[in-house]
Short mmCIF file of C-alpha atoms in Angstrom, two decimals:
data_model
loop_
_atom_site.label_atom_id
_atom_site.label_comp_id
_atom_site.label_asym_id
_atom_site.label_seq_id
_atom_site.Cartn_x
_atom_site.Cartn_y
_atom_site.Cartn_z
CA UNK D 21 145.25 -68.65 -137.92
CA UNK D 22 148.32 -68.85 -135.46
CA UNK D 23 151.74 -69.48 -136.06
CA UNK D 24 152.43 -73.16 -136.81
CA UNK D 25 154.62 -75.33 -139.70
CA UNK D 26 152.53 -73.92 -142.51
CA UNK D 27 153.96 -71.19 -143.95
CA UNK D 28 152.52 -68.03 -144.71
CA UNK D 29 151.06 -68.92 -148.23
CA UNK D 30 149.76 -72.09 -146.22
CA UNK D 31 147.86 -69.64 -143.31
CA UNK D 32 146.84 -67.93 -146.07
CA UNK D 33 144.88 -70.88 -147.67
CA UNK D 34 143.70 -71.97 -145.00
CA UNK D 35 142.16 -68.71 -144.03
CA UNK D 36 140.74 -68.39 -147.03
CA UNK D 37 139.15 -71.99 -146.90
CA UNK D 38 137.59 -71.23 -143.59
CA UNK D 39 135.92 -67.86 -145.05
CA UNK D 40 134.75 -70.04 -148.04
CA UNK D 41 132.62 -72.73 -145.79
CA UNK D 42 131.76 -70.06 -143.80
CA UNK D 43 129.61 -68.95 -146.83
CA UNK D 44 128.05 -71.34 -147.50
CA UNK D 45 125.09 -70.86 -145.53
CA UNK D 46 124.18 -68.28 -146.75
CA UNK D 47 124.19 -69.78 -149.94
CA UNK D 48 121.68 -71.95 -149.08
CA UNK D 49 119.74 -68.97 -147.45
CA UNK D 50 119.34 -67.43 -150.43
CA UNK D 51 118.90 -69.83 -152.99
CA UNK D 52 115.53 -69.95 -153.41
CA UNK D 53 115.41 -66.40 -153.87
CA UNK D 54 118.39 -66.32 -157.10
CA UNK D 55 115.67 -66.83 -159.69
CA UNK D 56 113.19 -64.40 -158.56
CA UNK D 57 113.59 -60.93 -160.06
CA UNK D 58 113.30 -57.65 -157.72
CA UNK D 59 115.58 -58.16 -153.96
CA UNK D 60 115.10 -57.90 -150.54
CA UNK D 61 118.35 -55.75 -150.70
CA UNK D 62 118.48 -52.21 -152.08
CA UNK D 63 121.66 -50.24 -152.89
CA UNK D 64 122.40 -47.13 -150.59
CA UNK D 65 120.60 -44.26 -152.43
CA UNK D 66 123.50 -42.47 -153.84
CA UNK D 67 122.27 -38.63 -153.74
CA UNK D 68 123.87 -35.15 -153.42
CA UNK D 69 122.50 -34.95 -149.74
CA UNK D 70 124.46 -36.82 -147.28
CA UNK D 71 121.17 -36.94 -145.33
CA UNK D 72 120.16 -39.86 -147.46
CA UNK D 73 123.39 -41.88 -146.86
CA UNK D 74 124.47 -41.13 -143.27
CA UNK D 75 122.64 -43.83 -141.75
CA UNK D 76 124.04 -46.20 -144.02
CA UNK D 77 128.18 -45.65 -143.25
CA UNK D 78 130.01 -44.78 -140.09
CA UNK D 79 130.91 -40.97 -140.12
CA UNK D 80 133.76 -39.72 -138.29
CA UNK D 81 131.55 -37.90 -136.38
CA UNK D 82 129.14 -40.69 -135.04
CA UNK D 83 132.17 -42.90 -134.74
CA UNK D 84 133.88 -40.54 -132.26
CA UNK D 85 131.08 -38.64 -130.33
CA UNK D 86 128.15 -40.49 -131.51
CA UNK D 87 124.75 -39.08 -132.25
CA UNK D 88 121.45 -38.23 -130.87
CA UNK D 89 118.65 -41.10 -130.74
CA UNK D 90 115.73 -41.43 -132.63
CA UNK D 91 112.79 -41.21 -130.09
CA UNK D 92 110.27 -42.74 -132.42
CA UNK D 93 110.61 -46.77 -130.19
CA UNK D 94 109.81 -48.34 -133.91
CA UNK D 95 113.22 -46.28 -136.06
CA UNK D 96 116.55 -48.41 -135.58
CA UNK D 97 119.26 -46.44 -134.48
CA UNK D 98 122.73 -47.40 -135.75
CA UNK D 99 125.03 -46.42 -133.30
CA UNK D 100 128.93 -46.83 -134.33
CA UNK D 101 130.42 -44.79 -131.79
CA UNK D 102 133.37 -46.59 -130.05
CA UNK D 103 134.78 -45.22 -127.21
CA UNK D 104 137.89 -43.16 -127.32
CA UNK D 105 139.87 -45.13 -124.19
CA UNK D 106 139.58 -48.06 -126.46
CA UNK D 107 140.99 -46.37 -128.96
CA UNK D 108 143.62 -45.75 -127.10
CA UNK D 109 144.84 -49.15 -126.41
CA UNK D 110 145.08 -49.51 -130.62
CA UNK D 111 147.92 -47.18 -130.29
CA UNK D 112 148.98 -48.27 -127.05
CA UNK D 113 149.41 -51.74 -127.24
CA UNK D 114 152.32 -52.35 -130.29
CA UNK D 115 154.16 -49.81 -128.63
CA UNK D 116 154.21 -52.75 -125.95
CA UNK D 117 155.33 -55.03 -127.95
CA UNK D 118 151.94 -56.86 -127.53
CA UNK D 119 151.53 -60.15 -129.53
CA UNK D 120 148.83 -59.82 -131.42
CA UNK D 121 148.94 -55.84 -131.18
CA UNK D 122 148.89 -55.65 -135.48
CA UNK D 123 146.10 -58.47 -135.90
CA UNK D 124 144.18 -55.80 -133.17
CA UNK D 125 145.39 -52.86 -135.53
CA UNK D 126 144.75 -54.44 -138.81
CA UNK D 127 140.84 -55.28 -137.40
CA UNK D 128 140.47 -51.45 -136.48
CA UNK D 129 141.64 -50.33 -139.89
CA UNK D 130 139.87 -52.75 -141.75
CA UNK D 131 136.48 -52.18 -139.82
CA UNK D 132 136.89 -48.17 -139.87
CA UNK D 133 138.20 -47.82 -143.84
CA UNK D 134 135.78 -49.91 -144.95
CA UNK D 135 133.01 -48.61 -142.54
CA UNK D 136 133.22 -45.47 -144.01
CA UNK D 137 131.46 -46.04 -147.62
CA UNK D 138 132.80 -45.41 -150.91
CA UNK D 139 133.41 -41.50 -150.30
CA UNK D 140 134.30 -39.95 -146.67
CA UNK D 141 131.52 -37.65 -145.72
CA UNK D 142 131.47 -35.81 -141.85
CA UNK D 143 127.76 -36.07 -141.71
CA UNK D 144 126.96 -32.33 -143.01
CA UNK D 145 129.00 -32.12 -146.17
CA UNK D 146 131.24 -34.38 -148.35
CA UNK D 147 135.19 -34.20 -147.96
CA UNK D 148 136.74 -32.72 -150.99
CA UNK D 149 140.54 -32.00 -152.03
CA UNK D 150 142.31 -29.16 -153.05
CA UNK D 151 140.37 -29.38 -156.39
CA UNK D 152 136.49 -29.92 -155.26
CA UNK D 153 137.03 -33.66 -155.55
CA UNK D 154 135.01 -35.90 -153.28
CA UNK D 155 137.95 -38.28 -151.08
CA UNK D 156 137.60 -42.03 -152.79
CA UNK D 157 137.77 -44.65 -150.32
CA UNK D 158 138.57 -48.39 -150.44
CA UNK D 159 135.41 -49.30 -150.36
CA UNK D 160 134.72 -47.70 -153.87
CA UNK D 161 138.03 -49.90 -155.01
CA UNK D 162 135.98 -52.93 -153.70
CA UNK D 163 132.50 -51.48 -154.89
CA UNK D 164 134.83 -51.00 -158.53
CA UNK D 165 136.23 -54.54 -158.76
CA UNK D 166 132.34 -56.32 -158.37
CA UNK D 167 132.55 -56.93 -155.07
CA UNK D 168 128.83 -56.67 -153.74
CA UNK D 169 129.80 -55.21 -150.48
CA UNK D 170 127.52 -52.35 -150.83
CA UNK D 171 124.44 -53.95 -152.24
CA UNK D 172 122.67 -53.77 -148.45
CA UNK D 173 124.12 -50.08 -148.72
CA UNK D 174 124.98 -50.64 -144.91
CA UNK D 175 128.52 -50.30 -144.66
CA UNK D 176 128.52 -49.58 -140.98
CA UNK D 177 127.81 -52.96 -139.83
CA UNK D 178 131.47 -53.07 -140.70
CA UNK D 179 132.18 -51.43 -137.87
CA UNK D 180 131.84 -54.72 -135.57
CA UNK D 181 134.97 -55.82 -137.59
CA UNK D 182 136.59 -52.69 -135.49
CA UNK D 183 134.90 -53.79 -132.25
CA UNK D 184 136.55 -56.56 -132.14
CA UNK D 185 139.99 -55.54 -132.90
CA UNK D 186 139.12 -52.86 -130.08
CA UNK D 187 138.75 -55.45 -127.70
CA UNK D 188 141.97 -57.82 -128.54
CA UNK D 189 143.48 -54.62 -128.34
CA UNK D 190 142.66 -53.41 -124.60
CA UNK D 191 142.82 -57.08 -123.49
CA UNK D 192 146.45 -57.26 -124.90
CA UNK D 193 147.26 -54.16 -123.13
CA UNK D 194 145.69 -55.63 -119.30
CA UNK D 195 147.71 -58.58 -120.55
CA UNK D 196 150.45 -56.54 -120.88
CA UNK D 197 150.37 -54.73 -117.88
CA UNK D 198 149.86 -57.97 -115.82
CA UNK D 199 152.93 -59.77 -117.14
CA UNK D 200 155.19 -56.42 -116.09
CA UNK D 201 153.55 -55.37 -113.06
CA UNK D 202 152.06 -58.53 -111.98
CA UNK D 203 147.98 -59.82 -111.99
CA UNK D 204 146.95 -56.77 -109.30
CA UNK D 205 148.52 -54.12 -112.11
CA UNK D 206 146.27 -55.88 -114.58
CA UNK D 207 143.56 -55.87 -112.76
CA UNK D 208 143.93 -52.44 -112.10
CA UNK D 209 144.40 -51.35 -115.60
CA UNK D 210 141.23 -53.64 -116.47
CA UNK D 211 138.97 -51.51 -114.35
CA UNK D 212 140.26 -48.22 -115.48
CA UNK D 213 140.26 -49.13 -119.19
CA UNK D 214 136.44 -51.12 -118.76
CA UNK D 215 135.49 -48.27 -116.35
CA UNK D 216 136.15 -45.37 -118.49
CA UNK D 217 135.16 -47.00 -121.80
CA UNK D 218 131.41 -48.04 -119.66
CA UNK D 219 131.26 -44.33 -118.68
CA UNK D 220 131.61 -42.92 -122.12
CA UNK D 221 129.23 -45.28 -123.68
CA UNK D 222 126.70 -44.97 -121.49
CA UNK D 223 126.96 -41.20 -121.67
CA UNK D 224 126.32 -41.22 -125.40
CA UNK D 225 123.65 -43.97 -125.46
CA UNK D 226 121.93 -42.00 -123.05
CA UNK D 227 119.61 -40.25 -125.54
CA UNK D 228 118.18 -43.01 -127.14
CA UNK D 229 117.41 -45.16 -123.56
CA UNK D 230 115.92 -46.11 -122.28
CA UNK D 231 112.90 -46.19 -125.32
CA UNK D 232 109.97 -45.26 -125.26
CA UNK D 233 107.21 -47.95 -124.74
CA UNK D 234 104.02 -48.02 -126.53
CA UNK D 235 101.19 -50.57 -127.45
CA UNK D 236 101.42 -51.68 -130.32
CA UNK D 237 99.08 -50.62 -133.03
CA UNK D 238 95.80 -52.55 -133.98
CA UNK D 239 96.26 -55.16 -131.15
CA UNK D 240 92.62 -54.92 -129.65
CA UNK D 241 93.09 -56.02 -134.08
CA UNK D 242 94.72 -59.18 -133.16
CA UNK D 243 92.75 -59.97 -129.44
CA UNK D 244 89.59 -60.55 -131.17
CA UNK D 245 91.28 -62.99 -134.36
CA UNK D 246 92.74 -65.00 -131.41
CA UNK D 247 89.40 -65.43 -129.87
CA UNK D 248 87.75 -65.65 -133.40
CA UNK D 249 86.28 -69.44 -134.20
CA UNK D 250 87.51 -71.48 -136.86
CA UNK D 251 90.85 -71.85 -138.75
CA UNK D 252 92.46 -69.62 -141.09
CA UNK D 253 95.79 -67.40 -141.62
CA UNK D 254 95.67 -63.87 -141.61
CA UNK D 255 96.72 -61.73 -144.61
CA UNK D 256 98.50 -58.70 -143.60
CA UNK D 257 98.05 -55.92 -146.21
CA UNK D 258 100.05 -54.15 -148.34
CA UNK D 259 102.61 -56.66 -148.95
CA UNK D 260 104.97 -54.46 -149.83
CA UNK D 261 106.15 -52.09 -146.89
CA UNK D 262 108.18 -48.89 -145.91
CA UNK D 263 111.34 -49.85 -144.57
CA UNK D 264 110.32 -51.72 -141.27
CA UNK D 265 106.75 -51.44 -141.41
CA UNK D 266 106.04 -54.89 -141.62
CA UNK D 267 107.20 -55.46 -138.32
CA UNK D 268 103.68 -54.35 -136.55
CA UNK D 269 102.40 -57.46 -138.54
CA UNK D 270 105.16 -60.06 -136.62
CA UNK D 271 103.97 -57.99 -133.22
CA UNK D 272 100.64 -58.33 -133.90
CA UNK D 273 101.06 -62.00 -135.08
CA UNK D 274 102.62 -62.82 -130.98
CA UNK D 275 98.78 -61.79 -129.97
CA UNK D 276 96.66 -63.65 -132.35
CA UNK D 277 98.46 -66.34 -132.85
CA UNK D 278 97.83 -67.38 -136.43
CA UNK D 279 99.88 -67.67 -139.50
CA UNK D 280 100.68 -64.39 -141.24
CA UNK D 281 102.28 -63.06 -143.93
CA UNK D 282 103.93 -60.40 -142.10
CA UNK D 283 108.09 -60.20 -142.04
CA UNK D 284 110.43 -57.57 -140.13
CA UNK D 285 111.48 -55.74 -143.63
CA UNK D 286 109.69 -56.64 -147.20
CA UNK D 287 109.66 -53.91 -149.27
CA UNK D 288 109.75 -56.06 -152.48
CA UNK D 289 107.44 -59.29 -152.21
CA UNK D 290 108.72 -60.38 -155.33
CA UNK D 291 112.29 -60.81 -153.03
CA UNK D 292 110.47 -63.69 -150.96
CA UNK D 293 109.20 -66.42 -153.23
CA UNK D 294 106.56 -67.94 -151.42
CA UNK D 295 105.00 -64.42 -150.87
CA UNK D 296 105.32 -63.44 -154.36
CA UNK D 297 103.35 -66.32 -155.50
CA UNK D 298 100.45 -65.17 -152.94
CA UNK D 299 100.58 -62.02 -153.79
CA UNK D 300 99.51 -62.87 -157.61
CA UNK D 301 97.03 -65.49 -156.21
CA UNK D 302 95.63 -62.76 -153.79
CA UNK D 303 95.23 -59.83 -156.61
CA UNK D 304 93.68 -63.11 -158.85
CA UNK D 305 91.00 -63.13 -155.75
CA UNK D 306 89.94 -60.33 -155.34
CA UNK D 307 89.48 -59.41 -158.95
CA UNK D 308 87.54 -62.51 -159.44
CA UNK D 309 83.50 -62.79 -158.89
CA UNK D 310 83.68 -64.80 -155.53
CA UNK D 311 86.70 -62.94 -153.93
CA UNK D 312 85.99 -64.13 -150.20
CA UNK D 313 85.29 -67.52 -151.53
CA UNK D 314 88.46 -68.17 -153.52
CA UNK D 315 90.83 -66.10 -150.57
CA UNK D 316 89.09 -68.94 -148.50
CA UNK D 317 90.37 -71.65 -151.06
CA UNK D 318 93.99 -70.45 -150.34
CA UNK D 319 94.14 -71.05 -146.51
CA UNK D 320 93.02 -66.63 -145.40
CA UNK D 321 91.00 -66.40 -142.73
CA UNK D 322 91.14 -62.40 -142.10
CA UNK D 323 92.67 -59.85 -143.64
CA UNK D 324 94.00 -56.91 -142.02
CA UNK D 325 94.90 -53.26 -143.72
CA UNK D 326 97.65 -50.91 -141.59
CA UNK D 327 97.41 -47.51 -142.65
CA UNK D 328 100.65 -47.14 -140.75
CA UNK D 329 102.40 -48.87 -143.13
CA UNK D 330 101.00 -46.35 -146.83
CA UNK D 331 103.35 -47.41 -149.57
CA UNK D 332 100.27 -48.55 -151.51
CA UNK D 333 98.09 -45.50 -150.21
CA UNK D 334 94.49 -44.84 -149.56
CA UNK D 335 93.21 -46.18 -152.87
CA UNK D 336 93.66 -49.80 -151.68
CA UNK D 337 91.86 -49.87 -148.59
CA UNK D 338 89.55 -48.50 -151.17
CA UNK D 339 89.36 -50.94 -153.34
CA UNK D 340 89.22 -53.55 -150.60
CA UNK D 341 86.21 -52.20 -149.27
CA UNK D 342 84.70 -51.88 -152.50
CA UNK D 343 85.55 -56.14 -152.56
CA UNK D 344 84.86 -57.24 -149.29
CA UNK D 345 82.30 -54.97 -147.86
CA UNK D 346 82.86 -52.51 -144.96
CA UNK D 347 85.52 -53.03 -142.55
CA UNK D 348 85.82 -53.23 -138.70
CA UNK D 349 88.72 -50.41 -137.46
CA UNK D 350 90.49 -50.08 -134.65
CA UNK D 351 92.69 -47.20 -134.78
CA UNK D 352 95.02 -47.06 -137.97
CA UNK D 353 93.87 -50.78 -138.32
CA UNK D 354 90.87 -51.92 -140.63
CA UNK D 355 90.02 -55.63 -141.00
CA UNK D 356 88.29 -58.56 -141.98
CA UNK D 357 86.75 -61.74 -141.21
CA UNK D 358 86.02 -64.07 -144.48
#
């Protein structure tokens, strides 16, 4: 909010008005989810290892040298690295008296402190004092005071907050430069400061692309539903996945076509209410003494088993076949047609 007859209380407010309506979306994105119990959010796990919580904050490390990709195509890779000529123009441009320059350095702060989780870790070992003590950071304050910042447990999507002051702050620097030296001196300082901050970036990102390409698991799976006669949605099984597993149930959905109950991340179906409801009605099925019949009676056409995805293990393809007779595999795929 700019300058203007409102004074700062009144910038303030209104700031604080815009943030509110802002939120309210997701309010409505989530409110049919505020009386089911379990969540589609889970807290960072908060163990001795920083292993376990690295992914989840920006470490001084990965935010100034970034870090090696994951080569497995399927594994986000969280990369918070910003490079260092943009960092330069934080510094750079209040010392030119930039309008703006603090808004640009307040971003980067803000982004960056509260990037960094609720203690400062290097990505090998946890920062300590004189004493042993692990470093408290503001996010812990905020974490303290209710705040749910950390339910996701991803602080370093905070880190876009510091991407953006990053780029007021070189463009208020070119700015700079222009209104001294003219538009050809801004131009010029443009193409060094993009140039070198391109070049850096692309050097680090280099490792993870470009990714490796592979078909996608169990499609030949999903070919023959699409050619299959007759209606009928197909239940992707286990409900409940590791991490992103479910996502091979959305790809596989593109081929056949059909409804499904797969999502990009579910590892709670409680968390979704409309697939907690099936998943009672589905274990009610196949318990009962017509189990095709009555998954019939609530719209399934196939169902499909990914042993990529184990959280429920062996056992349960198990106990499917044991239900619904022998299935037809392809790969680390196993399904059937009711």
């Amino acid at each position: 909010v700019g300058p203007g007859r409102a004074g700062l209380f009144g910038r303030v407010f209104l700031a604080a008005v815009v943030c509110a309506v802002a939120l309210l979306p997701a309010r409505a994105y989530y409110a049919d989810a505020l009386d089911v119990s379990g969540s589609a959010f889970f807290p960072a796990r908060r163990l001795g290892r920083t292993a376990d919580i690295a992914d989840s904050v920006v470490t001084l490390q990965r935010f100034l040298h970034g870090s090696a990709g994951r080569a497995d195509a399927r594994q986000a890779v969280h990369v918070v690295f910003q490079p260092w000529v943009l960092l330069a123009t934080v510094a750079l441009a209040p010392l030119l008296r930039a309008r703006g320059a603090l808004v640009a350095v307040g971003l980067v702060a803000l982004g960056v402190g509260l990037g960094l989780g609720e203690t400062l870790i290097d990505g090998t070992d946890f920062y300590r004092d004189a004493a042993g003590r692990r470093l408290t950071l503001p996010a812990a304050w905020l974490a303290r005071s209710g705040y749910p910042l950390g339910e996701s447990g991803m602080y370093y999507r905070l880190i876009l907050l510091a991407a953006c002051g990053l780029a007021l702050s070189a463009a208020l620097v070119v700015h700079a430069a222009a209104e001294r030296r003219g538009r050809m001196a801004g131009f010029v300082v443009s193409v060094i400061v993009f140039g070198l901050a391109y070049g850096q970036a692309h050097t680090v990102l280099a490792p993870i692309w470009s990714r490796p390409v592979r078909e996608v698991p169990g499609v030949n799976v999903a070919r023959a539903i699409r050619a299959a006669p007759g209606e009928g949605a197909v239940l992707d099984l286990p409900l409940a996945t590791q991490d992103y597993g479910g996502q091979s149930y959305v790809r596989l959905a593109a081929v056949h076509g059909r409804p499904t109950t797969g999502l990009p991340r579910r590892m709670d179906p409680r968390a979704t209410p409309a697939i907690g409801l099936l998943d009672v009605r589905v274990s009610a099925a196949l318990s009962s003494a017509t189990p095709v019949d009555r998954l019939r009676a609530i719209g399934v056409g196939f169902v499909v088993w990914h042993d990529e995805v184990p959280r429920e293990g062996p056992s349960r393809l198990a106990e499917l076949t044991a239900v619904l007779g022998p299935p037809r595999r392809d790969g680390d795929v196993s399904w059937w047609a009711l």
